């Protein structure tokens, strides 16, 4: 059984969950709201999507974990940003709540994107009305973050611990909207645990070792350390472990047209095997907990 909120999110695996392991894909949504009102080339705007990521990780559900994914696109509103991560200069007037823009907002990829990948051209021909942004937060952003926290809290309450994998994809090389120099090549995977503050080291290490053994190149916390969803939910001192996994899109799709390539099935199989591996990791960790 799954929870489905049209246009917003889907949760799968809550009735078959057998370990406190939760996967989420906040950026794989492709349902573009009618009120988006952007002025961008749709083919370029789709570069913001983590297209297909929730499907690549679908094997996590039969493995015994839970999978949450968004339907809305991150360029409309980004569920992996804090609700105050918005540049006030991009708005047509005062926002009803205090704003705290980060470097991501400066790059045009904060709460509501204002620039188009990969070149960083303006996404709108207008400043965004504050009430429009606030409405997106209430209808899309807040429900996603709330549902994720509810899933994590429920697992933690039942088992006394929870492990969370925040699933993403990345461009093959850095774009003009990156914190890296444009054109910098990316490895196959980047694991982010906010420099070890969002999860226990063995959680990161077991993923790195699994992928390396499969012949993939893996970096840790470079250039992605993890954003809001693992910052807000990772607290290893409380047995709450959150980690971000970024996969290079060249491994599974054509970035220009978003069509799966010849490597899609193999990567999906790798992710299913990794999910099963993490289920065993969690089971072992739970066996070692005090009664």
Short mmCIF file of C-alpha atoms in Angstrom, two decimals:
data_model
loop_
_atom_site.label_atom_id
_atom_site.label_comp_id
_atom_site.label_asym_id
_atom_site.label_seq_id
_atom_site.Cartn_x
_atom_site.Cartn_y
_atom_site.Cartn_z
CA UNK A 1 0.00 0.00 0.00
CA UNK A 2 1.23 3.52 -0.73
CA UNK A 3 0.26 7.05 0.23
CA UNK A 4 -0.35 9.17 -2.85
CA UNK A 5 -1.01 12.91 -2.83
CA UNK A 6 -1.54 13.89 -6.48
CA UNK A 7 1.05 16.35 -7.72
CA UNK A 8 2.82 16.40 -4.37
CA UNK A 9 4.30 13.09 -3.21
CA UNK A 10 4.11 9.30 -2.93
CA UNK A 11 5.17 7.08 -0.04
CA UNK A 12 5.72 3.37 -0.68
CA UNK A 13 6.55 0.52 1.65
CA UNK A 14 5.07 1.54 4.99
CA UNK A 15 3.07 -1.71 5.32
CA UNK A 16 5.97 -3.96 4.31
CA UNK A 17 8.73 -2.08 6.13
CA UNK A 18 10.85 -4.43 8.22
CA UNK A 19 13.80 -2.21 9.17
CA UNK A 20 14.15 1.49 10.09
CA UNK A 21 15.52 2.47 6.69
CA UNK A 22 13.95 5.33 4.73
CA UNK A 23 14.89 6.49 1.24
CA UNK A 24 13.69 9.77 -0.25
CA UNK A 25 13.99 11.43 -3.65
CA UNK A 26 12.99 15.10 -3.37
CA UNK A 27 14.05 16.14 -6.88
CA UNK A 28 12.76 13.46 -9.27
CA UNK A 29 9.34 15.08 -9.75
CA UNK A 30 8.17 15.83 -13.28
CA UNK A 31 4.62 17.15 -12.65
CA UNK A 32 4.96 20.83 -13.57
CA UNK A 33 2.21 22.95 -11.91
CA UNK A 34 0.05 25.07 -14.21
CA UNK A 35 0.83 28.21 -12.20
CA UNK A 36 4.62 27.92 -12.60
CA UNK A 37 4.71 30.96 -14.91
CA UNK A 38 8.34 30.54 -15.92
CA UNK A 39 9.93 31.95 -19.09
CA UNK A 40 12.49 29.18 -19.59
CA UNK A 41 12.99 26.67 -22.37
CA UNK A 42 11.35 23.53 -20.91
CA UNK A 43 14.11 21.30 -22.26
CA UNK A 44 16.69 23.36 -20.36
CA UNK A 45 14.56 23.57 -17.23
CA UNK A 46 14.46 19.79 -17.04
CA UNK A 47 18.19 19.82 -16.30
CA UNK A 48 17.14 20.70 -12.75
CA UNK A 49 15.40 17.33 -12.36
CA UNK A 50 16.86 14.21 -10.80
CA UNK A 51 14.88 12.41 -13.49
CA UNK A 52 14.19 8.69 -12.85
CA UNK A 53 15.95 8.61 -9.48
CA UNK A 54 12.92 7.34 -7.56
CA UNK A 55 12.52 4.53 -10.11
CA UNK A 56 16.20 3.61 -9.90
CA UNK A 57 15.74 3.14 -6.13
CA UNK A 58 12.38 1.33 -6.37
CA UNK A 59 14.00 -1.96 -5.31
CA UNK A 60 14.40 -0.53 -1.81
CA UNK A 61 10.70 -1.20 -1.12
CA UNK A 62 10.69 -5.00 -1.64
CA UNK A 63 13.99 -5.07 0.29
CA UNK A 64 12.04 -3.89 3.36
CA UNK A 65 12.61 -0.12 3.37
CA UNK A 66 10.33 2.86 2.77
CA UNK A 67 10.60 5.17 -0.26
CA UNK A 68 9.24 8.73 -0.44
CA UNK A 69 9.43 10.79 -3.61
CA UNK A 70 8.18 14.18 -4.78
CA UNK A 71 6.03 14.75 -7.87
CA UNK A 72 6.69 18.48 -8.24
CA UNK A 73 9.92 19.75 -9.87
CA UNK A 74 12.67 21.22 -7.75
CA UNK A 75 12.88 24.32 -9.96
CA UNK A 76 9.32 25.21 -8.88
CA UNK A 77 10.13 24.72 -5.21
CA UNK A 78 13.01 22.74 -3.73
CA UNK A 79 12.07 20.34 -0.93
CA UNK A 80 15.77 20.02 -0.04
CA UNK A 81 16.11 23.67 0.96
CA UNK A 82 15.18 25.41 4.17
CA UNK A 83 11.87 27.30 3.92
CA UNK A 84 13.69 30.61 4.43
CA UNK A 85 16.44 30.00 1.82
CA UNK A 86 15.23 32.66 -0.60
CA UNK A 87 16.89 35.80 -1.93
CA UNK A 88 14.62 38.75 -1.01
CA UNK A 89 15.91 40.58 -4.09
CA UNK A 90 14.15 37.98 -6.26
CA UNK A 91 10.77 38.92 -4.77
CA UNK A 92 8.39 41.70 -5.73
CA UNK A 93 7.79 42.69 -2.11
CA UNK A 94 8.35 41.78 1.55
CA UNK A 95 8.04 38.11 2.47
CA UNK A 96 5.65 37.34 5.35
CA UNK A 97 8.40 35.55 7.30
CA UNK A 98 12.12 36.28 7.87
CA UNK A 99 14.43 35.05 5.11
CA UNK A 100 17.91 33.62 5.49
CA UNK A 101 19.36 33.16 1.98
CA UNK A 102 22.31 30.82 1.53
CA UNK A 103 24.96 30.61 -1.19
CA UNK A 104 22.48 28.41 -3.08
CA UNK A 105 20.05 31.33 -3.35
CA UNK A 106 22.89 33.52 -4.62
CA UNK A 107 23.51 30.94 -7.36
CA UNK A 108 19.80 30.98 -8.25
CA UNK A 109 19.06 27.54 -6.80
CA UNK A 110 17.53 28.30 -3.42
CA UNK A 111 13.99 27.61 -2.25
CA UNK A 112 12.48 28.68 -5.59
CA UNK A 113 14.95 28.60 -8.45
CA UNK A 114 15.55 31.86 -10.29
CA UNK A 115 18.07 30.68 -12.88
CA UNK A 116 18.08 27.95 -15.51
CA UNK A 117 20.74 25.23 -15.82
CA UNK A 118 23.24 24.69 -17.22
CA UNK A 119 24.13 28.29 -18.18
CA UNK A 120 22.40 30.20 -15.39
CA UNK A 121 20.02 32.30 -17.50
CA UNK A 122 17.06 33.95 -15.71
CA UNK A 123 14.15 31.58 -15.05
CA UNK A 124 11.53 34.35 -14.87
CA UNK A 125 10.94 37.67 -16.60
CA UNK A 126 9.37 38.94 -13.39
CA UNK A 127 10.14 39.07 -9.71
CA UNK A 128 8.24 36.42 -7.79
CA UNK A 129 5.29 37.64 -5.69
CA UNK A 130 5.90 36.74 -2.03
CA UNK A 131 2.42 35.27 -1.71
CA UNK A 132 3.15 32.94 -4.63
CA UNK A 133 6.30 31.59 -2.99
CA UNK A 134 4.52 31.23 0.34
CA UNK A 135 1.71 29.27 -1.32
CA UNK A 136 4.24 26.87 -2.86
CA UNK A 137 5.76 26.30 0.57
CA UNK A 138 2.38 25.45 2.10
CA UNK A 139 1.16 23.21 -0.72
CA UNK A 140 4.35 21.36 -1.68
CA UNK A 141 7.45 22.08 0.40
CA UNK A 142 6.00 21.75 3.89
CA UNK A 143 4.03 18.52 3.19
CA UNK A 144 7.13 16.86 1.75
CA UNK A 145 9.40 17.77 4.64
CA UNK A 146 6.68 16.91 7.18
CA UNK A 147 6.01 13.50 5.65
CA UNK A 148 9.70 12.67 5.62
CA UNK A 149 10.08 13.63 9.27
CA UNK A 150 6.97 11.62 10.17
CA UNK A 151 8.40 8.52 8.49
CA UNK A 152 11.73 8.96 10.26
CA UNK A 153 10.09 9.60 13.63
CA UNK A 154 7.83 6.55 13.29
CA UNK A 155 10.81 4.31 12.52
CA UNK A 156 12.83 5.78 15.37
CA UNK A 157 9.93 5.31 17.80
CA UNK A 158 9.53 1.65 16.80
CA UNK A 159 13.17 0.57 16.58
CA UNK A 160 15.04 3.17 18.64
CA UNK A 161 17.11 4.22 15.61
CA UNK A 162 16.63 5.21 11.98
CA UNK A 163 18.77 5.35 8.84
CA UNK A 164 17.89 7.79 6.04
CA UNK A 165 19.23 7.89 2.48
CA UNK A 166 18.59 11.11 0.57
CA UNK A 167 18.76 10.22 -3.16
CA UNK A 168 19.95 12.57 -5.92
CA UNK A 169 21.63 12.76 -9.31
CA UNK A 170 24.26 15.16 -10.61
CA UNK A 171 25.37 16.48 -13.96
CA UNK A 172 28.38 14.78 -15.54
CA UNK A 173 30.36 18.03 -15.29
CA UNK A 174 29.84 21.17 -13.21
CA UNK A 175 27.56 23.81 -14.70
CA UNK A 176 27.67 27.58 -14.39
CA UNK A 177 25.32 27.22 -11.39
CA UNK A 178 27.75 25.07 -9.41
CA UNK A 179 30.11 25.98 -6.60
CA UNK A 180 32.80 24.26 -8.71
CA UNK A 181 34.48 25.68 -11.79
CA UNK A 182 32.30 25.11 -14.83
CA UNK A 183 33.27 21.94 -16.70
CA UNK A 184 34.79 20.18 -13.68
CA UNK A 185 34.17 16.43 -14.15
CA UNK A 186 32.28 14.56 -11.43
CA UNK A 187 32.94 11.03 -10.14
CA UNK A 188 30.34 8.28 -10.45
CA UNK A 189 29.07 8.91 -6.93
CA UNK A 190 29.36 11.58 -4.24
CA UNK A 191 28.33 10.66 -0.70
CA UNK A 192 27.48 13.50 1.65
CA UNK A 193 27.25 13.25 5.44
CA UNK A 194 28.04 16.87 6.29
CA UNK A 195 31.60 15.97 7.24
CA UNK A 196 30.50 13.16 9.51
CA UNK A 197 27.93 15.15 11.49
CA UNK A 198 24.77 13.69 9.92
CA UNK A 199 25.41 9.96 10.36
CA UNK A 200 27.78 7.47 11.94
CA UNK A 201 30.93 6.89 9.86
CA UNK A 202 30.13 3.20 9.30
CA UNK A 203 26.97 4.14 7.38
CA UNK A 204 28.93 6.26 4.90
CA UNK A 205 31.76 3.76 4.75
CA UNK A 206 29.56 0.77 4.01
CA UNK A 207 28.07 2.56 1.00
CA UNK A 208 31.47 3.76 -0.23
CA UNK A 209 32.98 0.29 0.10
CA UNK A 210 30.02 -1.36 -1.66
CA UNK A 211 30.19 1.00 -4.65
CA UNK A 212 33.98 0.93 -4.88
CA UNK A 213 33.89 -2.86 -4.94
CA UNK A 214 31.56 -2.61 -7.94
CA UNK A 215 34.15 -0.56 -9.81
CA UNK A 216 32.61 2.90 -9.35
CA UNK A 217 34.54 6.05 -8.47
CA UNK A 218 33.34 7.52 -5.18
CA UNK A 219 33.99 10.86 -3.47
CA UNK A 220 32.85 11.84 0.02
CA UNK A 221 31.64 15.36 0.85
CA UNK A 222 33.21 16.80 -2.29
CA UNK A 223 31.57 18.77 -3.80
CA UNK A 224 28.30 17.78 -2.09
CA UNK A 225 28.19 17.56 1.70
CA UNK A 226 24.41 17.26 1.92
CA UNK A 227 21.71 19.89 2.23
CA UNK A 228 18.64 20.62 4.32
CA UNK A 229 17.02 17.19 4.54
CA UNK A 230 20.04 15.51 6.06
CA UNK A 231 20.96 18.60 8.09
CA UNK A 232 17.51 18.67 9.66
CA UNK A 233 17.17 14.92 10.18
CA UNK A 234 20.66 13.60 10.84
CA UNK A 235 21.68 13.39 14.49
CA UNK A 236 23.86 10.34 15.16
CA UNK A 237 23.97 11.06 18.90
CA UNK A 238 20.22 10.28 18.88
CA UNK A 239 20.62 7.27 16.56
CA UNK A 240 19.31 9.26 13.61
CA UNK A 241 21.58 8.71 10.61
CA UNK A 242 21.12 10.66 7.36
CA UNK A 243 23.29 10.46 4.25
CA UNK A 244 23.03 11.91 0.75
CA UNK A 245 23.88 9.89 -2.37
CA UNK A 246 24.52 11.68 -5.66
CA UNK A 247 24.82 9.55 -8.81
CA UNK A 248 26.35 10.80 -12.05
CA UNK A 249 23.65 11.01 -14.71
CA UNK A 250 25.98 9.71 -17.40
CA UNK A 251 25.59 6.28 -15.80
CA UNK A 252 21.89 5.99 -16.60
CA UNK A 253 20.50 8.60 -18.99
CA UNK A 254 21.04 11.07 -21.80
CA UNK A 255 21.11 14.44 -20.03
CA UNK A 256 19.88 16.32 -23.10
CA UNK A 257 16.64 14.38 -23.61
CA UNK A 258 16.32 12.62 -20.20
CA UNK A 259 15.91 9.22 -21.89
CA UNK A 260 17.43 6.22 -20.07
CA UNK A 261 20.62 4.94 -21.68
CA UNK A 262 22.09 1.44 -21.97
CA UNK A 263 23.36 1.58 -18.38
CA UNK A 264 19.97 2.15 -16.76
CA UNK A 265 19.10 -1.46 -15.91
CA UNK A 266 22.56 -2.17 -14.53
CA UNK A 267 22.45 0.88 -12.25
CA UNK A 268 18.96 0.02 -11.07
CA UNK A 269 20.19 -3.46 -10.22
CA UNK A 270 23.15 -1.96 -8.34
CA UNK A 271 20.80 0.23 -6.30
CA UNK A 272 18.56 -2.73 -5.48
CA UNK A 273 21.60 -4.69 -4.32
CA UNK A 274 22.80 -1.67 -2.32
CA UNK A 275 19.39 -1.31 -0.67
CA UNK A 276 19.51 -4.97 0.34
CA UNK A 277 23.05 -4.47 1.62
CA UNK A 278 21.91 -1.52 3.74
CA UNK A 279 19.00 -3.55 5.13
CA UNK A 280 21.54 -6.08 6.37
CA UNK A 281 23.72 -3.25 7.73
CA UNK A 282 20.77 -1.87 9.68
CA UNK A 283 19.79 -5.31 10.98
CA UNK A 284 23.34 -5.85 12.25
CA UNK A 285 23.41 -2.41 13.87
CA UNK A 286 20.10 -3.09 15.64
CA UNK A 287 21.42 -6.40 17.00
CA UNK A 288 24.24 -4.46 18.63
CA UNK A 289 21.96 -1.97 20.40
CA UNK A 290 21.36 -2.22 24.14
CA UNK A 291 18.07 -3.96 24.97
#
